């Protein structure tokens, strides 16, 4: 590992600490100019940019970077390359990409950020190609593109159905080649501030259980989403919203947390993703009567309407009794033929066989909607900067607001790589090189975290905290799922509060330090409970239906009162909800019709 | 159904096995069973996990004496004897502990890696071999403005190797890795071959020469376990055989020349 490692005896300059901690264990402090928290596509792309600019950057990651959730992305990455013409023979453009994105967002996206992403899209896909990513190709050798939901052109560049895997491996290879340090299996426990600036963080080295300090001049959050707060989710088990919780505790606001995307087609039972690419290739949804029900909900776009529309349609079919027992519909690919399925969708075929015992070549795949993506996140401006000087965020954990109230398929991989690079550029431009790095605040922060862990471990209640984890995920899916209403959400909020209260008395049974995964999960759940409350309050206060946020008691979109971003911030133990305007621009809000 | 799990942490004289009775749920995976173990029996157990969907390669372990991903291995199928994979034997997968495959699932750490704790192994040497193969794209030409064109017919073979998720199951199943700790192993060699056949790379034999050493292409004895256990169908054997053939061809040509 690179960087300057300073061993400090933590009680040296701090009388309080001496008094509190009694023993004098040693803590390690690492120093880097830029710390990137998270090793997925965003974190890796940013780290490469930081290294190429000659800055000393490092990644801190809960898992090995190749185990990041980005690896699971299947469908593709949008860019108006124009390699495949539209139905009318016309060529795609970044403006059309921007239009589809803004319309898909139900007009809640900030249009300046959307414009930037769509303009940068083509060079971003090509940049990955130049780094060695293996993309699927057309007969003429160019990068292949396929249709995705809510898009007017076949715009989604793909690598069969392993786009995330191919892109992540490519970026990891580049990272490896540059010998950029990665603090692997470190769980970040707090962001540290000094004189109004974020100057590092603390993290538990999971392998030893020791708390380390990281002193830096800028911190980039790239921690991904929080899907695991919902019982049915396509997300990796590690997606517990840790970055969001860290930001909240540092009094950095979160934005639009009520907007949670439910993917229409997740495998019944395990909720593993069945890529939108399956419908892009011609897959159709059928109810228990064998009807192609999307004809009734989106007569023009059919099965390739945006995700919020299709997810609601499936859920309605199930609720009205036209689903199968257990609550699912069928995704039929059989008519595509074995060759096409094996060429374009080999990964999802394997998943269907492994996890549902169904071969899509012969039989339809049972699917149901499940949580998939978090449109909301850490509130950042168009540069990825938060209100806390020195703290930046990009990728799914951030809400730069390119997805607004609903994300289009193929836009999230794009966002990770575009903004991984652009936000790193901003960090380089804000060049923190001349700042002094003071390690005193980091030392104090280490002591705080050790005390906090000590307090948790000393709790006498032996209740099983894993039950709280399971309970919160059920509440979130049942009360804050695809369809929401005031009564259900109010009940849900009370239940969340009760769980927070119960949880505050619990403790992991395992008290050992090395590899205490129980403690790590405990800390994850602590953050999840806080985020759950924020999602709940944001959703209760938004009395309209927009994008993924569908309220039975307020079925219409209300631009007069709610064409605005929800901003939530932790004020002591309380959550304050305020609003700020959406940045409009090229496209005037109008009703979405598909 | 029971889960019989290998337990070890620093300071123990020798590992022990814990047995836990599973709540009967026919659809549970071994990873799900481990979470049950952790949540209801002993929360001090350590094991790696991430995607739970067989794409990230984190949870490779030895299940019923075969290296597999815990997340995609169904308990019921194991008990019914459906997931038997015949492997060429080597000491680590021989009978080391008594277990009844009709009612128990035996879960142990991946062989050929040092055990750190319980089911967690040290992958340092595995990633060192990854490092040896210089796994980064080395383009033939200057960076063009647009994408490099690529013949789509070149992709299926390339995909065979890009599909590798670096889970380590192949390394853990390899009798050679078991006895020769210097052997680079199947995953690293497959990765090397992936770059060698990339049509966008510089033409030549540099990549092949990199592993033209006893610990590289030449250490393999073609037991074939790597291919049999790979959750992604990657065939390191084929890569190794082809690399040797190409190197032999080059040598023959050299000998022919005066």
Short mmCIF file of N, CA, C and O in Angstrom, two decimals, chain B residues 8-66:
data_model
loop_
_atom_site.label_atom_id
_atom_site.label_comp_id
_atom_site.label_asym_id
_atom_site.label_seq_id
_atom_site.Cartn_x
_atom_site.Cartn_y
_atom_site.Cartn_z
N UNK B 8 -11.83 -22.09 11.77
CA UNK B 8 -10.44 -21.89 12.17
C UNK B 8 -10.19 -20.42 12.43
O UNK B 8 -10.69 -19.57 11.70
N UNK B 9 -9.47 -20.11 13.48
CA UNK B 9 -8.91 -18.77 13.60
C UNK B 9 -7.53 -18.85 14.25
O UNK B 9 -7.17 -19.88 14.84
N UNK B 10 -6.80 -17.78 14.07
CA UNK B 10 -5.42 -17.75 14.54
C UNK B 10 -5.36 -18.16 16.02
O UNK B 10 -6.19 -17.72 16.81
N UNK B 11 -4.42 -18.99 16.34
CA UNK B 11 -4.29 -19.40 17.72
C UNK B 11 -4.84 -20.80 17.97
O UNK B 11 -4.51 -21.43 18.98
N UNK B 12 -5.71 -21.27 17.05
CA UNK B 12 -6.24 -22.63 17.22
C UNK B 12 -5.17 -23.64 16.81
O UNK B 12 -4.49 -23.43 15.82
N UNK B 13 -5.09 -24.73 17.57
CA UNK B 13 -4.10 -25.74 17.23
C UNK B 13 -4.45 -26.41 15.91
O UNK B 13 -3.61 -26.63 15.05
N UNK B 14 -5.72 -26.78 15.78
CA UNK B 14 -6.17 -27.32 14.49
C UNK B 14 -7.62 -26.93 14.28
O UNK B 14 -8.33 -26.59 15.24
N UNK B 15 -8.05 -26.94 13.04
CA UNK B 15 -9.42 -26.50 12.77
C UNK B 15 -10.45 -27.45 13.37
O UNK B 15 -10.14 -28.61 13.66
N UNK B 16 -11.67 -26.95 13.56
CA UNK B 16 -12.74 -27.83 14.01
C UNK B 16 -13.90 -27.71 13.00
O UNK B 16 -13.87 -26.86 12.10
N UNK B 17 -14.87 -28.56 13.11
CA UNK B 17 -16.06 -28.47 12.25
C UNK B 17 -17.28 -28.25 13.14
O UNK B 17 -17.45 -28.93 14.14
N UNK B 18 -18.10 -27.26 12.75
CA UNK B 18 -19.36 -27.02 13.46
C UNK B 18 -20.50 -27.54 12.59
O UNK B 18 -20.50 -27.32 11.37
N UNK B 19 -21.47 -28.16 13.22
CA UNK B 19 -22.62 -28.66 12.45
C UNK B 19 -23.87 -27.93 12.90
O UNK B 19 -24.10 -27.75 14.10
N UNK B 20 -24.65 -27.50 11.94
CA UNK B 20 -25.83 -26.68 12.21
C UNK B 20 -27.01 -27.25 11.42
O UNK B 20 -26.89 -27.56 10.24
N UNK B 21 -28.16 -27.40 12.11
CA UNK B 21 -29.33 -27.95 11.43
C UNK B 21 -30.06 -26.81 10.72
O UNK B 21 -30.43 -25.81 11.33
N UNK B 22 -30.25 -26.97 9.42
CA UNK B 22 -30.88 -25.91 8.63
C UNK B 22 -32.40 -25.96 8.75
O UNK B 22 -32.97 -27.04 8.84
N UNK B 23 -32.98 -24.75 8.74
CA UNK B 23 -34.44 -24.71 8.59
C UNK B 23 -34.74 -25.24 7.20
O UNK B 23 -34.11 -24.82 6.23
N UNK B 24 -35.69 -26.14 7.08
CA UNK B 24 -35.89 -26.76 5.76
C UNK B 24 -36.50 -25.75 4.80
O UNK B 24 -37.58 -25.25 5.00
N UNK B 25 -35.75 -25.42 3.81
CA UNK B 25 -36.21 -24.53 2.75
C UNK B 25 -35.53 -25.05 1.49
O UNK B 25 -34.33 -24.87 1.32
N UNK B 26 -36.28 -25.72 0.64
CA UNK B 26 -35.65 -26.44 -0.46
C UNK B 26 -34.88 -25.51 -1.43
O UNK B 26 -33.96 -25.96 -2.09
N UNK B 27 -35.25 -24.23 -1.46
CA UNK B 27 -34.64 -23.37 -2.47
C UNK B 27 -33.38 -22.67 -1.95
O UNK B 27 -32.75 -21.90 -2.67
N UNK B 28 -33.00 -22.95 -0.70
CA UNK B 28 -31.89 -22.20 -0.12
C UNK B 28 -30.56 -22.56 -0.82
O UNK B 28 -30.35 -23.69 -1.23
N UNK B 29 -29.70 -21.56 -0.92
CA UNK B 29 -28.37 -21.81 -1.47
C UNK B 29 -27.40 -22.02 -0.30
O UNK B 29 -27.74 -21.73 0.85
N UNK B 30 -26.20 -22.48 -0.62
CA UNK B 30 -25.22 -22.66 0.45
C UNK B 30 -24.91 -21.31 1.10
O UNK B 30 -24.74 -21.21 2.31
N UNK B 31 -24.88 -20.24 0.30
CA UNK B 31 -24.63 -18.92 0.88
C UNK B 31 -25.77 -18.55 1.84
O UNK B 31 -25.53 -18.05 2.95
N UNK B 32 -27.00 -18.81 1.41
CA UNK B 32 -28.15 -18.56 2.29
C UNK B 32 -28.03 -19.37 3.57
O UNK B 32 -28.34 -18.88 4.67
N UNK B 33 -27.56 -20.61 3.44
CA UNK B 33 -27.39 -21.47 4.61
C UNK B 33 -26.33 -20.90 5.55
O UNK B 33 -26.48 -20.94 6.78
N UNK B 34 -25.28 -20.33 4.98
CA UNK B 34 -24.24 -19.73 5.82
C UNK B 34 -24.78 -18.51 6.58
O UNK B 34 -24.43 -18.27 7.73
N UNK B 35 -25.64 -17.74 5.90
CA UNK B 35 -26.25 -16.60 6.61
C UNK B 35 -27.15 -17.09 7.75
O UNK B 35 -27.19 -16.49 8.82
N UNK B 36 -27.86 -18.20 7.50
CA UNK B 36 -28.68 -18.79 8.58
C UNK B 36 -27.79 -19.18 9.76
O UNK B 36 -28.12 -18.91 10.91
N UNK B 37 -26.69 -19.80 9.44
CA UNK B 37 -25.71 -20.22 10.45
C UNK B 37 -25.25 -18.99 11.25
O UNK B 37 -25.21 -19.00 12.48
N UNK B 38 -24.90 -17.92 10.51
CA UNK B 38 -24.39 -16.71 11.15
C UNK B 38 -25.45 -16.04 12.04
O UNK B 38 -25.17 -15.60 13.13
N UNK B 39 -26.67 -15.99 11.52
CA UNK B 39 -27.71 -15.23 12.23
C UNK B 39 -28.32 -16.00 13.39
O UNK B 39 -28.81 -15.40 14.34
N UNK B 40 -28.31 -17.33 13.31
CA UNK B 40 -29.02 -18.08 14.33
C UNK B 40 -28.16 -19.02 15.16
O UNK B 40 -28.64 -19.56 16.15
N UNK B 41 -26.93 -19.23 14.74
CA UNK B 41 -26.12 -20.21 15.46
C UNK B 41 -24.86 -19.56 16.04
O UNK B 41 -24.62 -19.62 17.24
N UNK B 42 -24.07 -18.91 15.18
CA UNK B 42 -22.82 -18.32 15.66
C UNK B 42 -22.41 -17.15 14.75
O UNK B 42 -22.01 -17.37 13.62
N UNK B 43 -22.54 -15.94 15.27
CA UNK B 43 -22.27 -14.77 14.42
C UNK B 43 -20.78 -14.49 14.29
O UNK B 43 -20.39 -13.49 13.68
N UNK B 44 -19.94 -15.37 14.82
CA UNK B 44 -18.50 -15.13 14.66
C UNK B 44 -17.94 -15.78 13.40
O UNK B 44 -16.76 -15.64 13.10
N UNK B 45 -18.78 -16.50 12.67
CA UNK B 45 -18.27 -17.14 11.45
C UNK B 45 -17.90 -16.07 10.41
O UNK B 45 -18.55 -15.04 10.31
N UNK B 46 -16.82 -16.35 9.68
CA UNK B 46 -16.38 -15.40 8.65
C UNK B 46 -16.38 -16.06 7.27
O UNK B 46 -15.86 -17.17 7.12
N UNK B 47 -17.01 -15.41 6.32
CA UNK B 47 -17.00 -15.88 4.93
C UNK B 47 -17.21 -14.67 4.02
O UNK B 47 -17.82 -13.68 4.42
N UNK B 48 -16.71 -14.76 2.81
CA UNK B 48 -16.85 -13.64 1.87
C UNK B 48 -18.13 -13.76 1.06
O UNK B 48 -18.53 -14.85 0.67
N UNK B 49 -18.74 -12.63 0.77
CA UNK B 49 -19.94 -12.61 -0.08
C UNK B 49 -20.05 -11.24 -0.72
O UNK B 49 -19.49 -10.27 -0.21
N UNK B 50 -20.74 -11.15 -1.83
CA UNK B 50 -21.09 -9.83 -2.36
C UNK B 50 -22.35 -9.90 -3.21
O UNK B 50 -23.43 -9.61 -2.73
N UNK B 51 -22.25 -10.38 -4.46
CA UNK B 51 -23.40 -10.20 -5.38
C UNK B 51 -24.53 -11.17 -5.13
O UNK B 51 -25.65 -10.89 -5.50
N UNK B 52 -24.27 -12.33 -4.60
CA UNK B 52 -25.21 -13.46 -4.42
C UNK B 52 -25.88 -13.90 -5.73
O UNK B 52 -26.86 -14.62 -5.72
N UNK B 53 -25.34 -13.48 -6.87
CA UNK B 53 -25.94 -13.85 -8.15
C UNK B 53 -24.94 -14.47 -9.11
O UNK B 53 -25.16 -14.45 -10.32
N UNK B 54 -23.86 -15.01 -8.60
CA UNK B 54 -22.88 -15.75 -9.40
C UNK B 54 -22.19 -14.90 -10.47
O UNK B 54 -21.85 -15.38 -11.53
N UNK B 55 -22.01 -13.62 -10.21
CA UNK B 55 -21.27 -12.79 -11.17
C UNK B 55 -20.01 -12.12 -10.60
O UNK B 55 -19.18 -11.68 -11.37
N UNK B 56 -19.87 -12.06 -9.28
CA UNK B 56 -18.74 -11.29 -8.75
C UNK B 56 -17.56 -12.16 -8.32
O UNK B 56 -16.45 -11.67 -8.17
N UNK B 57 -17.81 -13.46 -8.09
CA UNK B 57 -16.71 -14.37 -7.80
C UNK B 57 -16.17 -14.31 -6.38
O UNK B 57 -15.08 -14.79 -6.10
N UNK B 58 -16.92 -13.73 -5.45
CA UNK B 58 -16.41 -13.55 -4.09
C UNK B 58 -16.48 -14.82 -3.24
O UNK B 58 -15.62 -15.04 -2.40
N UNK B 59 -17.54 -15.61 -3.44
CA UNK B 59 -17.87 -16.63 -2.43
C UNK B 59 -17.44 -18.03 -2.86
O UNK B 59 -18.08 -19.00 -2.47
N UNK B 60 -16.35 -18.15 -3.63
CA UNK B 60 -15.87 -19.48 -3.99
C UNK B 60 -15.37 -20.20 -2.75
O UNK B 60 -14.62 -19.62 -1.96
N UNK B 61 -15.81 -21.41 -2.58
CA UNK B 61 -15.35 -22.23 -1.44
C UNK B 61 -15.49 -23.70 -1.79
O UNK B 61 -16.00 -24.04 -2.86
N UNK B 62 -15.00 -24.55 -0.93
CA UNK B 62 -15.02 -25.99 -1.20
C UNK B 62 -16.31 -26.56 -0.61
O UNK B 62 -16.47 -26.61 0.61
N UNK B 63 -17.22 -26.96 -1.49
CA UNK B 63 -18.51 -27.46 -1.03
C UNK B 63 -18.63 -28.92 -1.45
O UNK B 63 -18.55 -29.22 -2.65
N UNK B 64 -18.81 -29.79 -0.48
CA UNK B 64 -18.80 -31.23 -0.75
C UNK B 64 -17.58 -31.61 -1.59
O UNK B 64 -17.68 -32.36 -2.56
N UNK B 65 -16.46 -31.04 -1.21
CA UNK B 65 -15.16 -31.37 -1.82
C UNK B 65 -15.01 -30.92 -3.27
O UNK B 65 -14.18 -31.44 -4.01
N UNK B 66 -15.84 -29.96 -3.69
CA UNK B 66 -15.70 -29.37 -5.02
C UNK B 66 -15.67 -27.84 -4.87
O UNK B 66 -16.54 -27.29 -4.19
#
